[in-house]
Each structure stands twice: as C-alpha cells, then as structure tokens.
mmCIF file of C-alpha atoms in Angstrom:
data_model
loop_
_atom_site.group_PDB
_atom_site.id
_atom_site.type_symbol
_atom_site.label_atom_id
_atom_site.label_comp_id
_atom_site.label_asym_id
_atom_site.label_seq_id
_atom_site.Cartn_x
_atom_site.Cartn_y
_atom_site.Cartn_z
ATOM 1 C CA UNK A 1 55.355 134.887 104.469
ATOM 2 C CA UNK A 2 56.486 133.229 100.791
ATOM 3 C CA UNK A 3 55.089 130.185 100.377
ATOM 4 C CA UNK A 4 57.634 127.482 99.125
ATOM 5 C CA UNK A 5 56.252 126.112 95.488
ATOM 6 C CA UNK A 6 57.713 123.735 93.607
ATOM 7 C CA UNK A 7 56.739 123.069 90.047
ATOM 8 C CA UNK A 8 57.193 119.461 88.004
ATOM 9 C CA UNK A 9 56.625 119.464 84.766
ATOM 10 C CA UNK A 10 58.407 122.633 83.931
ATOM 11 C CA UNK A 11 58.834 122.005 80.572
ATOM 12 C CA UNK A 12 55.488 121.199 79.325
ATOM 13 C CA UNK A 13 53.723 124.565 77.159
ATOM 14 C CA UNK A 14 51.745 125.548 80.667
ATOM 15 C CA UNK A 15 54.790 124.505 82.992
ATOM 16 C CA UNK A 16 57.356 126.243 80.968
ATOM 17 C CA UNK A 17 55.273 129.330 80.854
ATOM 18 C CA UNK A 18 54.653 129.333 84.465
ATOM 19 C CA UNK A 19 58.733 129.124 85.524
ATOM 20 C CA UNK A 20 59.276 132.138 83.130
ATOM 21 C CA UNK A 21 56.281 134.361 84.206
ATOM 22 C CA UNK A 22 57.044 133.780 88.024
ATOM 23 C CA UNK A 23 61.163 132.929 88.070
ATOM 24 C CA UNK A 24 61.428 133.880 91.871
ATOM 25 C CA UNK A 25 58.327 132.687 92.936
ATOM 26 C CA UNK A 26 59.013 128.984 92.821
ATOM 27 C CA UNK A 27 61.488 126.306 91.826
ATOM 28 C CA UNK A 28 61.055 124.451 88.894
ATOM 29 C CA UNK A 29 62.202 120.773 87.404
ATOM 30 C CA UNK A 30 63.167 119.052 84.559
ATOM 31 C CA UNK A 31 64.009 115.724 83.993
ATOM 32 C CA UNK A 32 67.989 114.840 83.801
ATOM 33 C CA UNK A 33 69.236 114.905 80.306
ATOM 34 C CA UNK A 34 67.334 118.164 79.252
ATOM 35 C CA UNK A 35 69.674 120.032 77.088
ATOM 36 C CA UNK A 36 67.318 123.093 75.982
ATOM 37 C CA UNK A 37 69.665 126.272 77.149
ATOM 38 C CA UNK A 38 66.330 127.665 78.590
ATOM 39 C CA UNK A 39 66.390 125.310 81.306
ATOM 40 C CA UNK A 40 70.038 124.770 82.056
ATOM 41 C CA UNK A 41 69.046 126.362 85.204
ATOM 42 C CA UNK A 42 66.643 124.642 86.665
ATOM 43 C CA UNK A 43 66.972 121.927 89.184
ATOM 44 C CA UNK A 44 66.750 118.063 87.512
ATOM 45 C CA UNK A 45 64.043 115.335 89.015
ATOM 46 C CA UNK A 46 63.819 111.728 87.832
ATOM 47 C CA UNK A 47 60.551 111.079 88.935
ATOM 48 C CA UNK A 48 60.970 106.985 88.377
ATOM 49 C CA UNK A 49 63.152 107.142 90.918
ATOM 50 C CA UNK A 50 61.773 106.683 94.796
ATOM 51 C CA UNK A 51 65.258 107.837 96.399
ATOM 52 C CA UNK A 52 65.313 111.005 94.386
ATOM 53 C CA UNK A 53 62.102 112.239 94.863
ATOM 54 C CA UNK A 54 61.808 112.187 98.200
ATOM 55 C CA UNK A 55 65.410 113.455 98.434
ATOM 56 C CA UNK A 56 63.799 116.880 96.920
ATOM 57 C CA UNK A 57 60.929 116.862 99.439
ATOM 58 C CA UNK A 58 63.328 116.616 102.376
ATOM 59 C CA UNK A 59 65.665 119.475 101.008
ATOM 60 C CA UNK A 60 62.637 121.954 99.994
ATOM 61 C CA UNK A 61 60.020 121.304 102.229
ATOM 62 C CA UNK A 62 56.983 122.624 99.754
ATOM 63 C CA UNK A 63 54.272 124.480 100.977
ATOM 64 C CA UNK A 64 53.062 123.887 97.710
ATOM 65 C CA UNK A 65 53.513 121.495 95.140
ATOM 66 C CA UNK A 66 52.480 122.406 91.456
ATOM 67 C CA UNK A 67 52.612 119.138 89.096
ATOM 68 C CA UNK A 68 51.965 120.129 85.375
ATOM 69 C CA UNK A 69 53.945 116.321 84.491
ATOM 70 C CA UNK A 70 52.335 114.539 81.815
ATOM 71 C CA UNK A 71 52.736 112.872 78.899
ATOM 72 C CA UNK A 72 50.075 114.156 76.392
ATOM 73 C CA UNK A 73 50.544 112.345 73.257
ATOM 74 C CA UNK A 74 47.510 111.283 72.083
ATOM 75 C CA UNK A 75 48.646 108.499 69.158
ATOM 76 C CA UNK A 76 51.506 107.675 71.553
ATOM 77 C CA UNK A 77 49.566 106.955 74.698
ATOM 78 C CA UNK A 78 47.213 104.807 72.198
ATOM 79 C CA UNK A 79 50.200 103.141 70.895
ATOM 80 C CA UNK A 80 51.608 102.562 74.384
ATOM 81 C CA UNK A 81 49.203 102.639 76.623
ATOM 82 C CA UNK A 82 51.510 100.918 79.408
ATOM 83 C CA UNK A 83 54.053 103.795 79.029
ATOM 84 C CA UNK A 84 51.424 106.223 79.287
ATOM 85 C CA UNK A 85 50.010 105.047 82.503
ATOM 86 C CA UNK A 86 53.557 104.903 84.014
ATOM 87 C CA UNK A 87 54.325 108.207 83.293
ATOM 88 C CA UNK A 88 50.633 109.931 84.246
ATOM 89 C CA UNK A 89 49.704 107.868 86.748
ATOM 90 C CA UNK A 90 53.053 105.586 88.280
ATOM 91 C CA UNK A 91 54.626 108.877 88.180
ATOM 92 C CA UNK A 92 52.151 110.853 90.415
ATOM 93 C CA UNK A 93 51.424 107.861 91.975
ATOM 94 C CA UNK A 94 55.389 107.536 93.466
ATOM 95 C CA UNK A 95 55.222 111.684 94.156
ATOM 96 C CA UNK A 96 52.160 111.212 96.572
ATOM 97 C CA UNK A 97 53.765 108.248 98.497
ATOM 98 C CA UNK A 98 56.493 111.065 99.448
ATOM 99 C CA UNK A 99 54.688 113.883 99.304
ATOM 100 C CA UNK A 100 54.580 116.186 102.907
ATOM 101 C CA UNK A 101 51.169 115.713 103.960
ATOM 102 C CA UNK A 102 51.485 119.532 104.734
ATOM 103 C CA UNK A 103 51.922 119.978 101.198
ATOM 104 C CA UNK A 104 49.206 121.493 99.079
ATOM 105 C CA UNK A 105 48.812 119.658 95.671
ATOM 106 C CA UNK A 106 47.553 121.155 92.903
ATOM 107 C CA UNK A 107 47.462 119.042 89.798
ATOM 108 C CA UNK A 108 46.700 120.970 86.216
ATOM 109 C CA UNK A 109 44.243 117.721 84.808
ATOM 110 C CA UNK A 110 43.211 118.282 81.038
ATOM 111 C CA UNK A 111 39.899 118.684 78.852
ATOM 112 C CA UNK A 112 40.482 115.090 77.200
ATOM 113 C CA UNK A 113 39.094 113.909 80.432
ATOM 114 C CA UNK A 114 36.049 114.839 78.603
ATOM 115 C CA UNK A 115 34.741 113.254 75.033
ATOM 116 C CA UNK A 116 32.118 113.949 72.535
ATOM 117 C CA UNK A 117 30.218 116.745 72.067
ATOM 118 C CA UNK A 118 29.380 119.450 74.307
ATOM 119 C CA UNK A 119 29.979 121.986 77.349
ATOM 120 C CA UNK A 120 31.321 120.524 80.397
ATOM 121 C CA UNK A 121 31.281 122.424 84.123
ATOM 122 C CA UNK A 122 33.220 120.897 87.049
ATOM 123 C CA UNK A 123 30.786 118.790 88.266
ATOM 124 C CA UNK A 124 29.454 116.731 84.938
ATOM 125 C CA UNK A 125 31.202 112.983 85.180
ATOM 126 C CA UNK A 126 34.378 112.364 83.329
ATOM 127 C CA UNK A 127 33.911 110.275 80.109
ATOM 128 C CA UNK A 128 37.290 109.475 78.037
ATOM 129 C CA UNK A 129 37.261 108.642 74.525
ATOM 130 C CA UNK A 130 41.078 107.908 74.963
ATOM 131 C CA UNK A 131 43.861 106.197 76.873
ATOM 132 C CA UNK A 132 45.703 109.515 77.857
ATOM 133 C CA UNK A 133 41.857 110.681 78.723
ATOM 134 C CA UNK A 134 41.746 107.727 81.113
ATOM 135 C CA UNK A 135 45.396 108.226 82.810
ATOM 136 C CA UNK A 136 44.490 111.745 83.131
ATOM 137 C CA UNK A 137 40.840 110.560 85.369
ATOM 138 C CA UNK A 138 42.512 107.673 87.021
ATOM 139 C CA UNK A 139 45.430 110.340 88.365
ATOM 140 C CA UNK A 140 42.473 112.981 89.166
ATOM 141 C CA UNK A 141 41.050 110.237 91.082
ATOM 142 C CA UNK A 142 44.028 109.671 93.639
ATOM 143 C CA UNK A 143 44.631 113.629 93.741
ATOM 144 C CA UNK A 144 40.954 113.918 95.135
ATOM 145 C CA UNK A 145 41.356 111.201 98.080
ATOM 146 C CA UNK A 146 44.286 113.961 99.561
ATOM 147 C CA UNK A 147 42.674 116.611 101.601
ATOM 148 C CA UNK A 148 43.581 120.607 100.322
ATOM 149 C CA UNK A 149 44.160 119.740 97.219
ATOM 150 C CA UNK A 150 43.024 121.060 93.737
ATOM 151 C CA UNK A 151 42.715 120.024 89.945
ATOM 152 C CA UNK A 152 42.518 122.696 87.285
ATOM 153 C CA UNK A 153 41.517 121.077 84.198
ATOM 154 C CA UNK A 154 42.559 123.279 81.316
ATOM 155 C CA UNK A 155 42.042 123.951 77.588
ATOM 156 C CA UNK A 156 44.446 123.363 75.117
ATOM 157 C CA UNK A 157 47.540 126.025 76.029
ATOM 158 C CA UNK A 158 48.791 127.455 73.027
ATOM 159 C CA UNK A 159 52.464 129.346 73.214
ATOM 160 C CA UNK A 160 55.641 129.071 72.206
ATOM 161 C CA UNK A 161 58.036 125.840 73.854
ATOM 162 C CA UNK A 162 61.184 125.656 75.541
ATOM 163 C CA UNK A 163 62.829 123.555 72.591
ATOM 164 C CA UNK A 164 60.989 125.640 69.995
ATOM 165 C CA UNK A 165 59.985 122.372 68.447
ATOM 166 C CA UNK A 166 57.018 120.945 70.555
ATOM 167 C CA UNK A 167 53.510 122.168 71.472
ATOM 168 C CA UNK A 168 51.035 122.980 68.426
ATOM 169 C CA UNK A 169 52.556 126.617 67.913
ATOM 170 C CA UNK A 170 55.832 125.495 67.482
ATOM 171 C CA UNK A 171 55.634 122.077 66.001
ATOM 172 C CA UNK A 172 53.740 123.954 63.109
ATOM 173 C CA UNK A 173 56.036 126.785 62.658
ATOM 174 C CA UNK A 174 59.225 123.850 63.054
ATOM 175 C CA UNK A 175 57.478 121.573 59.837
ATOM 176 C CA UNK A 176 56.982 124.616 57.793
ATOM 177 C CA UNK A 177 60.396 125.781 57.797
ATOM 178 C CA UNK A 178 61.702 122.722 57.296
ATOM 179 C CA UNK A 179 59.249 121.583 54.650
ATOM 180 C CA UNK A 180 58.342 118.761 56.586
ATOM 181 C CA UNK A 181 54.737 117.320 56.772
ATOM 182 C CA UNK A 182 51.880 118.663 58.547
ATOM 183 C CA UNK A 183 49.079 116.081 59.785
ATOM 184 C CA UNK A 184 45.595 118.295 61.110
ATOM 185 C CA UNK A 185 43.259 116.974 63.212
ATOM 186 C CA UNK A 186 40.226 117.676 61.454
ATOM 187 C CA UNK A 187 37.072 115.864 63.600
ATOM 188 C CA UNK A 188 38.038 117.751 66.714
ATOM 189 C CA UNK A 189 36.642 121.003 68.661
ATOM 190 C CA UNK A 190 38.560 122.156 71.356
ATOM 191 C CA UNK A 191 39.014 125.576 73.854
ATOM 192 C CA UNK A 192 42.235 126.987 73.252
ATOM 193 C CA UNK A 193 44.483 129.250 75.548
ATOM 194 C CA UNK A 194 47.114 131.206 75.292
ATOM 195 C CA UNK A 195 49.792 129.620 77.755
ATOM 196 C CA UNK A 196 50.753 133.232 79.447
ATOM 197 C CA UNK A 197 47.194 134.001 80.583
ATOM 198 C CA UNK A 198 47.012 130.500 81.592
ATOM 199 C CA UNK A 199 49.886 131.033 83.441
ATOM 200 C CA UNK A 200 48.714 133.485 85.427
ATOM 201 C CA UNK A 201 45.129 132.037 86.333
ATOM 202 C CA UNK A 202 46.977 128.868 87.388
ATOM 203 C CA UNK A 203 49.672 130.458 89.925
ATOM 204 C CA UNK A 204 46.538 132.502 91.184
ATOM 205 C CA UNK A 205 44.457 129.180 91.918
ATOM 206 C CA UNK A 206 47.185 127.671 93.455
ATOM 207 C CA UNK A 207 47.836 130.033 95.818
ATOM 208 C CA UNK A 208 44.807 130.519 96.632
ATOM 209 C CA UNK A 209 42.675 128.479 99.222
ATOM 210 C CA UNK A 210 40.508 126.948 96.621
ATOM 211 C CA UNK A 211 40.026 123.196 96.413
ATOM 212 C CA UNK A 212 38.307 120.640 94.215
ATOM 213 C CA UNK A 213 37.900 121.124 90.930
ATOM 214 C CA UNK A 214 37.980 123.937 88.520
ATOM 215 C CA UNK A 215 37.983 124.515 84.822
ATOM 216 C CA UNK A 216 40.330 127.070 82.337
ATOM 217 C CA UNK A 217 38.848 127.543 79.118
ATOM 218 C CA UNK A 218 38.281 130.354 76.443
ATOM 219 C CA UNK A 219 34.453 131.151 76.030
ATOM 220 C CA UNK A 220 34.683 129.538 72.172
ATOM 221 C CA UNK A 221 35.923 126.238 70.833
ATOM 222 C CA UNK A 222 37.722 125.801 67.702
ATOM 223 C CA UNK A 223 38.620 123.214 65.196
#
C-alpha cells in the first residue's frame, strides 16, 4: 500500500527537489502568498495557525511527515534570535501538538548542529556555534522524544531554487546577472551535496524503517 506522505517546507532547496523528483508520491506544502509559478498547484499551510495545521492532518491522515521547513539564513538568525527560534522551534512544536501518533516524523536537519574543525559522525555530540545551529539542536531534541522518528542531517544542498534567486547556486547566478555585489564566506568549509541526489537519498530513508540519526554528505569538504 502506498504511504500518504506530506512534505512541509517544499520551497526549500531540498524540499523543492523532493517535490519535483517525486510529484506523485507526496503532497507538497508551501506558505500562503507564494507567487512563484513553480509552486502554484501546491497546497498551502500557515504553520503559525494552529487550526490550519490541525485541519491538514485531519484531512490527509499522513503515514509520513517529511519536515524540511526551517529558516537557514545564518546572519538573519544572529540578528533576530527570537524570530529564528519561533520559525525553527516554535513551528515544529506546533506541528508536534497535532501530528497523529501513528505518523512517522522525518526531520531534515543541518550540519550546522556542529561547529569548528573535524568530521562528525552520527554519535558525535552537537556543538553549534550559531543561533541557527542552536535552533536546529533544540528542534532535533523535540523530534527524538517521538518514537519511530528519524533525523537526517545533510550537507549543504546545491541546486536550482523554485524562484531562481535563493540557494547558493541561484543566488550567485542572479547577483552576477544583476551586477550586484557578492560576499563570499572565506572561513568556512562545508560538505556539499547535489540537491537532486540528496532528494533521492532522503526519500529512500523516509520510506524505510530506519530511525534515529543519519548523516548524508559528500566525501570531501570545500570552502
């Protein structure tokens, strides 16, 4: 029997590629008012509205919730920690309040739960160095308290975005085309993953019986 899968955060880089790669396998959700032509046929959901969240779960009765929703703009999170915690922790807490007990939760997290040098395995203790990273760790802890859940920490997803301007690839292309200034971080190394490949790996794990934590990254880190 085909599982009913809901995808929250479908306009993230990874979420967009999951929705595009598996259009008939899940129901993608985006926030109200998103005008990108790519997402016009997707369902809408305001995660700040408890009744809306409750209605979505009641209507669909999902077997799996694939949660890719988060704000990942590190400088903005540093500038406004309250906003970062509301989106990355508060929204998830609201979802958990209404998520049916029988629904498997698959939460897509980030390598930002770690900081500093080194290679981190699944059993390494989190050591975030940013507000964004700390919101991710707190969200993960909420997920771990739910039996049967899975946290997938990924490297930096690289690939086209739904609006053609966000994500590292489109951001560079857009600002180059518009002759806008480009600021590049020089003191950071990340494990990058092509978003199309990452989408396939994440869906494979989401529909498997695997629980706990899994990391998906490249074999090398780049600056």
